GROMACS .gro file of C-alpha atoms in nm:
model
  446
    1UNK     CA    1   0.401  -2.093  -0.304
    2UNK     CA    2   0.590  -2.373  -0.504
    3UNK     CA    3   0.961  -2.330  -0.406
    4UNK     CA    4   1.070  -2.497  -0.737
    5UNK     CA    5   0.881  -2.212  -0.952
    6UNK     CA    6   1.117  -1.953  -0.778
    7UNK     CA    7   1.422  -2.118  -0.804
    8UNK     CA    8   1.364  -2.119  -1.179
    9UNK     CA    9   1.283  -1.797  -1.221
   10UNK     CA   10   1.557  -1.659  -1.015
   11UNK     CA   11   1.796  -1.903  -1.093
   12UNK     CA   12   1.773  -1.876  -1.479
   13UNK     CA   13   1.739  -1.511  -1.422
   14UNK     CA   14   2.059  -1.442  -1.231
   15UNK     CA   15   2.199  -1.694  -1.431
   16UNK     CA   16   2.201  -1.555  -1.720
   17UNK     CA   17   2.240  -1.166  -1.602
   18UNK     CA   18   2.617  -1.306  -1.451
   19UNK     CA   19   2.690  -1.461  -1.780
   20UNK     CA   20   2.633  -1.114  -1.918
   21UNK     CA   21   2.338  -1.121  -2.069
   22UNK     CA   22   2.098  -0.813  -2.152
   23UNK     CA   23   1.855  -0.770  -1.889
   24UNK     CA   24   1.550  -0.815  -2.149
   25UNK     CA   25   1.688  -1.123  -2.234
   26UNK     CA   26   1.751  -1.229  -1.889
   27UNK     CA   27   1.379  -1.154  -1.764
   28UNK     CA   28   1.237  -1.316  -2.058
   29UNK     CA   29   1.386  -1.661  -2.070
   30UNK     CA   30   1.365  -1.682  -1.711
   31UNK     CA   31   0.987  -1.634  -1.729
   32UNK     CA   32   0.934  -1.869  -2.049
   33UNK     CA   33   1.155  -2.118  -1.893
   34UNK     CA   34   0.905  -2.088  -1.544
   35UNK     CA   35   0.600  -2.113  -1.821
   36UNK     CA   36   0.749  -2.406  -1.933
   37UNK     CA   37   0.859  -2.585  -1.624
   38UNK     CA   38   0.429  -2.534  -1.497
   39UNK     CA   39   0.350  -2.677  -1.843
   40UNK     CA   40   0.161  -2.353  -1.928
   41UNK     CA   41   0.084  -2.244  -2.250
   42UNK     CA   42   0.357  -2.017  -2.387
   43UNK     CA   43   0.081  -1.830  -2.585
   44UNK     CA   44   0.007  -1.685  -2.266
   45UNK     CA   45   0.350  -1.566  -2.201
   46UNK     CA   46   0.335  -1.313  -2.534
   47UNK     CA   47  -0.051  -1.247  -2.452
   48UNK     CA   48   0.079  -1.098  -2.110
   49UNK     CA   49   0.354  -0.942  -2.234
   50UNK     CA   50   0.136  -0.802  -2.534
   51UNK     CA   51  -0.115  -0.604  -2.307
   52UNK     CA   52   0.152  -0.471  -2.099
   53UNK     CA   53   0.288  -0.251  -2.386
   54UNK     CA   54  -0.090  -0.133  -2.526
   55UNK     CA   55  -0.194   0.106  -2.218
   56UNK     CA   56  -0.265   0.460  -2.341
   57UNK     CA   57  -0.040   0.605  -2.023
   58UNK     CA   58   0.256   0.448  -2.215
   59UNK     CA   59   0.218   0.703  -2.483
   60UNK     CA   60   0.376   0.937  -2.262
   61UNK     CA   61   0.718   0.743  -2.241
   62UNK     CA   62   0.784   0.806  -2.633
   63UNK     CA   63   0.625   1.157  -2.623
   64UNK     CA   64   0.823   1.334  -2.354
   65UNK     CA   65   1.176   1.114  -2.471
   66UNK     CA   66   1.120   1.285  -2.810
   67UNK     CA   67   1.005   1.626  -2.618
   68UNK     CA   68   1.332   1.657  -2.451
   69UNK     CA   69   1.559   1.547  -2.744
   70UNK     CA   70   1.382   1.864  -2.927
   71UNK     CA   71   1.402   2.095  -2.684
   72UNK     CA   72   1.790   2.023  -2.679
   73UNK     CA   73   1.786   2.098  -3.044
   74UNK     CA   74   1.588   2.392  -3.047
   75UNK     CA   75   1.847   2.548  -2.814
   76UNK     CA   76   1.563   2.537  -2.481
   77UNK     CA   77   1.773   2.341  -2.259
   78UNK     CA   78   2.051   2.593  -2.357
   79UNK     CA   79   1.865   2.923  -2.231
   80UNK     CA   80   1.728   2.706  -1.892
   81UNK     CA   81   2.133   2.667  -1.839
   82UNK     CA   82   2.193   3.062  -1.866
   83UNK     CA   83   1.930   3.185  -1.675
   84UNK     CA   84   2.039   2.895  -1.409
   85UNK     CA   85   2.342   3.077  -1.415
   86UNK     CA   86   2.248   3.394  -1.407
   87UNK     CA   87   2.063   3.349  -1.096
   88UNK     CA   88   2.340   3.136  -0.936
   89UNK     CA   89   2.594   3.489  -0.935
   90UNK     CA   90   2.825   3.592  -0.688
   91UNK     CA   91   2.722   3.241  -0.450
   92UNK     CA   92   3.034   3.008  -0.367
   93UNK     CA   93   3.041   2.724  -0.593
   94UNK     CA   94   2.771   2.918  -0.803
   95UNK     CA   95   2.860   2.748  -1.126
   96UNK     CA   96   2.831   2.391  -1.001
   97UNK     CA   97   2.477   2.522  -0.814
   98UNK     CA   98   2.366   2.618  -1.137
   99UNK     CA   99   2.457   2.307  -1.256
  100UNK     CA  100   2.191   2.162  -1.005
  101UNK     CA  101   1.930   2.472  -1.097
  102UNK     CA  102   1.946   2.320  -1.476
  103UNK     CA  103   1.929   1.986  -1.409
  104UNK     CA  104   1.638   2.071  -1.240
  105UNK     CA  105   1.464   2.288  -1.501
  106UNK     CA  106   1.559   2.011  -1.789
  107UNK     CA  107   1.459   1.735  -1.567
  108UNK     CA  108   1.099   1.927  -1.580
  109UNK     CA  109   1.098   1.885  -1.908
  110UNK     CA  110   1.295   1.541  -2.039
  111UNK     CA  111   1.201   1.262  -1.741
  112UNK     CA  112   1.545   1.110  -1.806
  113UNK     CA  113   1.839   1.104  -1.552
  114UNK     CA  114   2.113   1.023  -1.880
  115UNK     CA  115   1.928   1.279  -2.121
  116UNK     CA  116   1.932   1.518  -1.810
  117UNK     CA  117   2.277   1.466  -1.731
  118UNK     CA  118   2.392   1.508  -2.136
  119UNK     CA  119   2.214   1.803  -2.175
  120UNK     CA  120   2.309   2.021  -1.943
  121UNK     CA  121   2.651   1.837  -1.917
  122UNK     CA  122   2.773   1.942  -2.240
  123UNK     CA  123   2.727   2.298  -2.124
  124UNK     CA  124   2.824   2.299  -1.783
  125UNK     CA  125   3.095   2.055  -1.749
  126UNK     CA  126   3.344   2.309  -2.025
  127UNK     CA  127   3.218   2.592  -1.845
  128UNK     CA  128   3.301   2.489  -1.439
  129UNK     CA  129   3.651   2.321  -1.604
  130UNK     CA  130   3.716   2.689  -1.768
  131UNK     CA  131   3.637   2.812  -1.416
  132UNK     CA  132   3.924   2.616  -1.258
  133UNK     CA  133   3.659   2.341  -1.120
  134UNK     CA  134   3.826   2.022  -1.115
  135UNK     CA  135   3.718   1.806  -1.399
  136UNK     CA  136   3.607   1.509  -1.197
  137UNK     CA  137   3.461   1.723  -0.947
  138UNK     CA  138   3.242   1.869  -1.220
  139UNK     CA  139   3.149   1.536  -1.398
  140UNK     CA  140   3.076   1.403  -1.028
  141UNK     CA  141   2.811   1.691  -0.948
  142UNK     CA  142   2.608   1.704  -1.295
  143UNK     CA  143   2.626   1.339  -1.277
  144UNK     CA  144   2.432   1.325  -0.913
  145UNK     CA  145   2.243   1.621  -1.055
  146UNK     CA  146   2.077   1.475  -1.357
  147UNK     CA  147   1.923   1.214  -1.140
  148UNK     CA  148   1.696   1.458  -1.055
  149UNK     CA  149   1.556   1.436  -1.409
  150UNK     CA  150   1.350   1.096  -1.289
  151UNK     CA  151   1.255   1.288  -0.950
  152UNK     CA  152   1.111   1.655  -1.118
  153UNK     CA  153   0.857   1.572  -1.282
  154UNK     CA  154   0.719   1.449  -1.566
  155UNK     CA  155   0.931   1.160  -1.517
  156UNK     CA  156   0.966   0.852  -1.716
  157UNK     CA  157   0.985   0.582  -1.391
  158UNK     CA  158   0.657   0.767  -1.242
  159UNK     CA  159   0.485   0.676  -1.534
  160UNK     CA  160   0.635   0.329  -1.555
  161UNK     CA  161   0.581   0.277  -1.163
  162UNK     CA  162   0.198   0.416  -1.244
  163UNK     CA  163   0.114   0.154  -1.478
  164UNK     CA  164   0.275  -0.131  -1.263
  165UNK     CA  165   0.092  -0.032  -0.959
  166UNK     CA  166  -0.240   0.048  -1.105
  167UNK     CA  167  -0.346  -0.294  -1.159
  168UNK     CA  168  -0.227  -0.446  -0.811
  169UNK     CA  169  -0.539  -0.347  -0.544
  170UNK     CA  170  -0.481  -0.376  -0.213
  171UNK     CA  171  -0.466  -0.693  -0.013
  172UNK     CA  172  -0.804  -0.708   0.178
  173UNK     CA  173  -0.664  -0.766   0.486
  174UNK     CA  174  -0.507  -0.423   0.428
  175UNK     CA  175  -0.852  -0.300   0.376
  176UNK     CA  176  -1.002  -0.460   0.666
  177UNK     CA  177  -0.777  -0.289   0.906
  178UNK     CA  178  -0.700   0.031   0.693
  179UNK     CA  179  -1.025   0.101   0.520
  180UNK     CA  180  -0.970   0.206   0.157
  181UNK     CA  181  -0.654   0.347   0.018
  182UNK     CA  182  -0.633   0.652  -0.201
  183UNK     CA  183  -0.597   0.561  -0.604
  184UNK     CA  184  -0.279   0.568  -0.772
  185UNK     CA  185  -0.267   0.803  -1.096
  186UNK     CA  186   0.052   0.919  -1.291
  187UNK     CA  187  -0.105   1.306  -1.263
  188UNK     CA  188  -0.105   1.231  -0.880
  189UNK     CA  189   0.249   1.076  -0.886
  190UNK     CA  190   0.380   1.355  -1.058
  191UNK     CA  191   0.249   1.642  -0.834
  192UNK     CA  192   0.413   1.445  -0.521
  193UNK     CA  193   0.701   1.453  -0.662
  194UNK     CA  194   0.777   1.801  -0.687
  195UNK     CA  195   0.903   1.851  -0.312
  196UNK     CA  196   1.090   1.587  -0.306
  197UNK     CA  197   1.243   1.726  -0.624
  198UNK     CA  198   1.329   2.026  -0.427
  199UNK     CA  199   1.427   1.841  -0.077
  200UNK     CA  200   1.654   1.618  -0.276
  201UNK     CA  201   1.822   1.914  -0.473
  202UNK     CA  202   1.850   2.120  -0.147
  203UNK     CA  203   2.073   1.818  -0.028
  204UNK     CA  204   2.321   1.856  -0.309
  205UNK     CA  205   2.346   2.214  -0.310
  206UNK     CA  206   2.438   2.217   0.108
  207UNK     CA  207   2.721   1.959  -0.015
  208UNK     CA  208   2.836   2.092  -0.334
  209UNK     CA  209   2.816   2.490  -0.087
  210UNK     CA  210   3.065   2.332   0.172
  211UNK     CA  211   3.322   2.148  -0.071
  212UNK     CA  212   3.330   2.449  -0.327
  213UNK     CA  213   3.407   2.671   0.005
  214UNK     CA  214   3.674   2.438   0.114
  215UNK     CA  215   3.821   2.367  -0.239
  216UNK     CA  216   3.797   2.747  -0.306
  217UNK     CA  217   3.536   2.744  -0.596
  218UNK     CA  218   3.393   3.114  -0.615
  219UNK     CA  219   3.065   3.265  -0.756
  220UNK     CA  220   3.070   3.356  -1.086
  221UNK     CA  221   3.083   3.747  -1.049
  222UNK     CA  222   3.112   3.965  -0.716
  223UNK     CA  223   2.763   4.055  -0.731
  224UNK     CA  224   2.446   3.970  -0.862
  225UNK     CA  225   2.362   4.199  -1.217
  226UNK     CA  226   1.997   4.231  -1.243
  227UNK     CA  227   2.064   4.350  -1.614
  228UNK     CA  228   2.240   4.017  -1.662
  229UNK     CA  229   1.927   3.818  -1.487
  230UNK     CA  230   1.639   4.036  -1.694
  231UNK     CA  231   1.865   3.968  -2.038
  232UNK     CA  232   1.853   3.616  -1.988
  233UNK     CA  233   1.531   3.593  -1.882
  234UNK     CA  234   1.427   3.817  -2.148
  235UNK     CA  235   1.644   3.598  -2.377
  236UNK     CA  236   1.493   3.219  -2.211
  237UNK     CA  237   1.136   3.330  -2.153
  238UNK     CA  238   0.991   3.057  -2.422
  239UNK     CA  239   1.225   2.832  -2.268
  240UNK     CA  240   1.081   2.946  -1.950
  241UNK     CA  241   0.737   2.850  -2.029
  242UNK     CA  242   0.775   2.489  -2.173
  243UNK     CA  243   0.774   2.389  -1.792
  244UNK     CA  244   0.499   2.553  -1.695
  245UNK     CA  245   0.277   2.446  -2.003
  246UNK     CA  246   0.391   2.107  -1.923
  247UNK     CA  247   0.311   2.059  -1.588
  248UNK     CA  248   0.051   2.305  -1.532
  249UNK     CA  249  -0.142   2.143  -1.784
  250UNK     CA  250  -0.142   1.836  -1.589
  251UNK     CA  251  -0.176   1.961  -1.298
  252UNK     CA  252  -0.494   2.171  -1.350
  253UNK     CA  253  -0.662   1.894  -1.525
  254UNK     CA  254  -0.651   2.040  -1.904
  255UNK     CA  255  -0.441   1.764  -2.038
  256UNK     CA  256  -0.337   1.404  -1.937
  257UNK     CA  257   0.014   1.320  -1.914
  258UNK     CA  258   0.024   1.121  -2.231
  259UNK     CA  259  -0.159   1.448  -2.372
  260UNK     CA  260   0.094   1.659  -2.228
  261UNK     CA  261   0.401   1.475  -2.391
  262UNK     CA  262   0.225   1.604  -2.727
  263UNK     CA  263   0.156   1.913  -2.611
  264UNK     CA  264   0.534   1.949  -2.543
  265UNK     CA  265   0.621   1.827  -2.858
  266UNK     CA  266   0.427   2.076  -3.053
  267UNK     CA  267   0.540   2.374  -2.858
  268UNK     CA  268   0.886   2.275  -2.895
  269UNK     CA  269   0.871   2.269  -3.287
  270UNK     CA  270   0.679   2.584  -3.290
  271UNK     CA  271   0.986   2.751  -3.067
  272UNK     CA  272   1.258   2.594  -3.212
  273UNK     CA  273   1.160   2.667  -3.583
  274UNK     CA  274   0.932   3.030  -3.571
  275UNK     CA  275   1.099   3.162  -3.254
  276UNK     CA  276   1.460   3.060  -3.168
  277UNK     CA  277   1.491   2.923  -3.544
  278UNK     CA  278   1.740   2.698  -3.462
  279UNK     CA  279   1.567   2.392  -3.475
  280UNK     CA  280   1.756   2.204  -3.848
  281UNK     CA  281   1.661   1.939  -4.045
  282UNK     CA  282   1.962   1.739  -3.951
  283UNK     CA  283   1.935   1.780  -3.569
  284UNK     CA  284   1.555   1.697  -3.650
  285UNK     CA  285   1.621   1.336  -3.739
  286UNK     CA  286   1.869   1.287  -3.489
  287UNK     CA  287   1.612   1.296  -3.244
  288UNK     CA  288   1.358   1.084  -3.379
  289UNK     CA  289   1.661   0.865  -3.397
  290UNK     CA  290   1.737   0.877  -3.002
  291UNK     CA  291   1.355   0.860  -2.955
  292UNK     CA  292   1.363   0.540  -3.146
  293UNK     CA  293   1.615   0.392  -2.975
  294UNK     CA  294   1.521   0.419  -2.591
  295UNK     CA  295   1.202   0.362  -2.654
  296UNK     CA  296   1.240   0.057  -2.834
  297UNK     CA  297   1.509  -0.035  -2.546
  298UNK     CA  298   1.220   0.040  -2.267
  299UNK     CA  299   0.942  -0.120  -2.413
  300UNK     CA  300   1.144  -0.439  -2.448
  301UNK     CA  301   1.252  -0.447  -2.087
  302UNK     CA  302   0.823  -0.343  -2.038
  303UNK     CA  303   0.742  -0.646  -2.287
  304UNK     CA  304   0.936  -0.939  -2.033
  305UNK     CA  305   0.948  -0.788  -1.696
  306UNK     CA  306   0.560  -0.747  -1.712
  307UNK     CA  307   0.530  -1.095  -1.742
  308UNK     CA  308   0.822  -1.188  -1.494
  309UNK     CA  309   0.600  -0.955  -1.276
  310UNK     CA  310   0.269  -1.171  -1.306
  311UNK     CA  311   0.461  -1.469  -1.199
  312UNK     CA  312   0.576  -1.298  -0.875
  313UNK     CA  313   0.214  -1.225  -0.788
  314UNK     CA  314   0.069  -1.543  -0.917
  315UNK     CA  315   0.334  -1.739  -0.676
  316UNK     CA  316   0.249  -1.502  -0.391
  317UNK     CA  317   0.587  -1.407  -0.357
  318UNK     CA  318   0.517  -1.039  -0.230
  319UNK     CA  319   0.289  -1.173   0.000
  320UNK     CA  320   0.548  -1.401   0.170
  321UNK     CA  321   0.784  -1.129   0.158
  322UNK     CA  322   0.591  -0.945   0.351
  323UNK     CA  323   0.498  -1.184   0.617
  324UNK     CA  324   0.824  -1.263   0.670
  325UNK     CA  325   0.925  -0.873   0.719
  326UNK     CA  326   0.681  -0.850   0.942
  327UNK     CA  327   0.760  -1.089   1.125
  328UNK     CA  328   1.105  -0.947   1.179
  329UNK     CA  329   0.979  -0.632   1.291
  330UNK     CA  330   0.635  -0.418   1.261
  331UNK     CA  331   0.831  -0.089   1.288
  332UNK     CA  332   0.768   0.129   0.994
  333UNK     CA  333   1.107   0.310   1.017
  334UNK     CA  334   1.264  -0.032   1.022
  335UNK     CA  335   1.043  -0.120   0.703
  336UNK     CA  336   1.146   0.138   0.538
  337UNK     CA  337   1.536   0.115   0.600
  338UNK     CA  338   1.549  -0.209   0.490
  339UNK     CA  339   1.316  -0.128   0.161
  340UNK     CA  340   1.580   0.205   0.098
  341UNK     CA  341   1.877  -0.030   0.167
  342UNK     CA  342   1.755  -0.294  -0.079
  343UNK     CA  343   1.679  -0.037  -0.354
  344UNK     CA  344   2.016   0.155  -0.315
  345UNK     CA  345   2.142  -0.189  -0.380
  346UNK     CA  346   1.910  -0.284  -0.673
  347UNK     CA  347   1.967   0.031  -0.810
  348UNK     CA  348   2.353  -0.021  -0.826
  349UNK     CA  349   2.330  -0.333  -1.058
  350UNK     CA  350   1.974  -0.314  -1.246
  351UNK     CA  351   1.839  -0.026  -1.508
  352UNK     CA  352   1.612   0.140  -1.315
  353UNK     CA  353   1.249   0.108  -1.504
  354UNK     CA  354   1.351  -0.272  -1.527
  355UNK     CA  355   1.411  -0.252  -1.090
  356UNK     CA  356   1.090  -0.077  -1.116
  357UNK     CA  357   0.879  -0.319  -1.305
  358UNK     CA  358   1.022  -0.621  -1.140
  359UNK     CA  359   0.973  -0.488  -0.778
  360UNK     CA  360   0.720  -0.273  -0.735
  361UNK     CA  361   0.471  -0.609  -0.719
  362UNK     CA  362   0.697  -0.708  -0.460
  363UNK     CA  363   0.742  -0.404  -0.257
  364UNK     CA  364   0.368  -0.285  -0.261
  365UNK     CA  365   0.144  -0.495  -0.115
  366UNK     CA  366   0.388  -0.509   0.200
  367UNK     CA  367   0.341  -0.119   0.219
  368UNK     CA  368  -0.018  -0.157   0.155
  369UNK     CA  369   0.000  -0.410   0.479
  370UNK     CA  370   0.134  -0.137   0.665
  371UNK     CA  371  -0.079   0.140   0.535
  372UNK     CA  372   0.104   0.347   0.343
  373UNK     CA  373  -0.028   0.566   0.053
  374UNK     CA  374   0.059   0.376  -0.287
  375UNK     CA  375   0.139   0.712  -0.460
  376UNK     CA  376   0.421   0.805  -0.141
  377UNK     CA  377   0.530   0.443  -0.174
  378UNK     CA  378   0.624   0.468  -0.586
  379UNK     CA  379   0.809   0.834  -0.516
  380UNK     CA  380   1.048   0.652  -0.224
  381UNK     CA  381   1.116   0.375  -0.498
  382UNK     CA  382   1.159   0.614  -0.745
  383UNK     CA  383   1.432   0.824  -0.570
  384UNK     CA  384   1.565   0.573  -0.415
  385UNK     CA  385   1.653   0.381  -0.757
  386UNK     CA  386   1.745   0.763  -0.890
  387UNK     CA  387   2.089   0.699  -0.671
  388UNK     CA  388   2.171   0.438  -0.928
  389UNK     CA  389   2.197   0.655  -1.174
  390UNK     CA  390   2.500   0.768  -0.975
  391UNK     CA  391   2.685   0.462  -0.834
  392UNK     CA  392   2.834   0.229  -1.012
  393UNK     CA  393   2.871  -0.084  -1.162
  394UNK     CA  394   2.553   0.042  -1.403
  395UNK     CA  395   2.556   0.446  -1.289
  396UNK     CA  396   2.475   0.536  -1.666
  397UNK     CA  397   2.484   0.906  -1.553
  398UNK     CA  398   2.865   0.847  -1.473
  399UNK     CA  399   2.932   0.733  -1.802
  400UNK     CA  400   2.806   1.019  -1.985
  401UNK     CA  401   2.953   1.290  -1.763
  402UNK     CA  402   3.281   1.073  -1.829
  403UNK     CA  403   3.240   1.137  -2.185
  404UNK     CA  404   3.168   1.442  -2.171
  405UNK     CA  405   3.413   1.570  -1.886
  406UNK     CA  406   3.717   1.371  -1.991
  407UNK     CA  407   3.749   1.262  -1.602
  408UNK     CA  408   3.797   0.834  -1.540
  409UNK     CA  409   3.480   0.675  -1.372
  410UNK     CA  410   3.695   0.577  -1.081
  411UNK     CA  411   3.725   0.946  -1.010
  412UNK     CA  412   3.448   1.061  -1.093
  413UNK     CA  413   3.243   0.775  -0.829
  414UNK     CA  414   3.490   0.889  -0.551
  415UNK     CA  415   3.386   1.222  -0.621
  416UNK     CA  416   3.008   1.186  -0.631
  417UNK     CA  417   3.047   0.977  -0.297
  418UNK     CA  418   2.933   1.295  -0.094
  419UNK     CA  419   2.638   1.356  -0.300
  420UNK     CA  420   2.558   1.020  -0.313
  421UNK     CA  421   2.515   1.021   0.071
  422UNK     CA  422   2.331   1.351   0.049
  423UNK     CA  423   2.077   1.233  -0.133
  424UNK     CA  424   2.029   0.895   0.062
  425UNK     CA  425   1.974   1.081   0.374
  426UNK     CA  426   1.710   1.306   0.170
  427UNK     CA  427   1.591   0.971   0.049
  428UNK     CA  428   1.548   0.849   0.432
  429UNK     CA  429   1.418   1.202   0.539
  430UNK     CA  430   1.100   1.181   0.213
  431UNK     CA  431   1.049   0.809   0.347
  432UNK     CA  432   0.983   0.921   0.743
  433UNK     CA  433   0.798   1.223   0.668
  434UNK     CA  434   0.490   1.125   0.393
  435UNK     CA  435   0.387   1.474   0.396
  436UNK     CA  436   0.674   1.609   0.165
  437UNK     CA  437   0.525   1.385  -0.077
  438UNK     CA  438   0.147   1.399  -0.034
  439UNK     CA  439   0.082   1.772   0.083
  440UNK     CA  440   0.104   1.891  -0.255
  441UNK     CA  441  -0.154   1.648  -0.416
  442UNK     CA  442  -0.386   1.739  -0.119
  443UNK     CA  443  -0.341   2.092  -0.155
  444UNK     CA  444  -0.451   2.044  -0.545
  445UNK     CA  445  -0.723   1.826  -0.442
  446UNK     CA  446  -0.651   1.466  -0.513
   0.00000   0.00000   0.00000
């Protein structure tokens, strides 16, 4: 490994990140300055960079962003957030479990921890305020909520994290004393991360259960109306369904998840305009707008951190990486605490499909070296970077539960401090315990 290749690419890198520029920016100078400085042909740089935004899998990431911008408008994620609520009843703190409960059910169908957050936010955030919730307290729990949106799947990172770690096989000195490791697929990595989904949920709802009983937060009625829970289910049962149609197409095999993102797309127009008919023209537009937007924004950060990426492998970074952790210490647990630790902190300072893309050639081979399954590996990383959605400096869910809640950031970080924490020690307890990950896709036979 030349030394003086790294200290270019890191040092322009962090360089220009403290001088605030946009990460896109940042991870592509740095790499065409490293080109440069090797006296490599820049051609090779856009070739590279080129490739890594023509995969079919990456069809998904404009499909499903447009899929959950419609299925706001066509008043879905509205009817998820009633029957959520519904459900949630007479329980302490019911309101801000619901909150969870939607987050979860619109995280099954967006893949995005900010869309996740706004959509159910708008709704939920008036609604616990009206309910005598504290406004920062509200703002703090659908903000650690919505990062569930990147955990339930179909998520946006899995399918990012999919197409990074697809092309990087395993070191064969992994093979030699591992034999060969099961393949990584975005179906696969979206299957394991359904419990993990639910572990990491469970987490917030013990923690939002024992501040809402100390704070004094009751359930929203004495008892639970099964009228009320068969109206709105009644009412929700398309919205219902988009899930399931989603997921279970992927899941049994029917569809792909690119194909799936369609799939969703079509059934949303045909709800929103024959059945709810409340899908406008207007609202229409708007979200090919938003669709336009973060896609373009993604594919950019894809487009530079792909080739920022190759370097890293070409210099055999990961690979010194990982000799040097293991020669600190050959105990997984260890491993994997530092890994967590590192992430949590990556996570607080970098958007997390560019963390994703940038580490993931990093982080991999050294798990490969230690045996772990790839497809366990990219669901740690993935909830592990979720937090960041959370914490600030970057914590973009913070910023739109600010907007919508009307509560200061400061407040609303202190807030989400005990859900943060929650969810790290879920994050700790999916790392030590592969099963919650991989006993799903086993069970379904991959």
């Amino acid at each position: 490994m030349d030394s003086t290749i790294i200290y270019i690419l890191f040092g322009v890198f962090f360089l220009l990140l403290v001088m605030g520029a946009p990460i896109t920016v940042s991870l592509g100078v740095a790499a065409l300055a490293t080109y440069l400085s090797i006296d490599e042909n820049p051609m090779a740089f856009v070739q590279i960079a080129f490739t890594s935004v023509g995969s079919f899998p990456l069809m998904a990431l404009p499909a499903f962003i447009l899929a959950g911008a419609l299925m706001e408008a066509a008043g879905i994620s509205r009817r998820l957030v009633d029957i959520a609520e519904a459900f949630a009843g007479p329980v302490t703190g019911g309101l801000a479990a619901a909150t969870v409960f939607a987050c979860m059910f619109f995280g099954a169908i967006s893949g995005s921890g900010p869309a996740t957050t706004a959509a159910v936010g708008m709704l939920m955030i008036p609604a616990m305020a009206n309910r005598g919730y504290d406004r920062g307290y509200a703002s703090a729990i659908t903000a650690s909520s919505g990062g569930l949106g990147v955990v339930i799947p179909p998520s946006i990172p899995m399918v990012i994290f999919g197409i990074s770690g697809m092309g990087l096989q395993p070191p064969p000195e992994a093979v030699a004393m591992y034999g060969d490791f099961q393949t990584l697929s975005i179906p696969k990595l979206f299957i394991a991360g359904v419990m993990p989904g639910i572990v990491i949920a469970s987490f917030l709802l013990l923690i939002n259960y024992v501040i809402s009983k100390k704070r004094g937060y009751r359930g929203l009625t004495n008892s639970w109306s099964w009228t009320h829970i068969r109206a709105t289910l009644k009412k929700g049962v398309w919205s219902m369904l988009a899930p399931f149609i989603i997921l279970g197409g992927i899941y049994s095999g029917l569809f792909t998840p690119t194909e799936s993102a369609i799939v969703a797309i079509v059934y949303t127009l045909i709800v929103g305009i024959f059945l709810h008919k409340e899908l406008k023209w207007k609202p229409t537009l708007r979200t090919l707008e938003t669709t336009t937007w973060i896609t373009g924004r993604v594919l950019l950060i894809l487009f530079t951190a792909t080739v920022f990426g190759r370097l890293l492998v070409e210099q055999r970074v990961p690979a010194h990486i990982a000799e040097s952790m293991l020669a600190m210490t050959d105990n997984l647990y260890l491993i994997w605490a530092m890994i967590i630790v590192f992430l949590l902190f990556v996570g607080m300072f970098m958007e997390t499909l560019a963390a994703i893309m940038i580490l993931t050639p990093v982080l991999l081979p050294i798990m490969y070296m230690l045996g772990m399954d790839p497809v366990h590996v990219g669901i740690v990383i993935v909830c592990a970077l979720a937090i960041g959605f959370q914490t600030p400096p970057l914590g973009e869910n913070l910023f739109v539960a600010s907007g919508i809640g009307g509560a200061s950031i400061e407040e609303i970080s202190v807030k989400a401090l005990p859900f943060a924490a929650g969810s790290v020690a879920a994050i700790f307890l999916i790392a030590y315990v592969p099963e919650i990950s991989l006993w799903l896709p086993r069970l379904m036979g991959y």
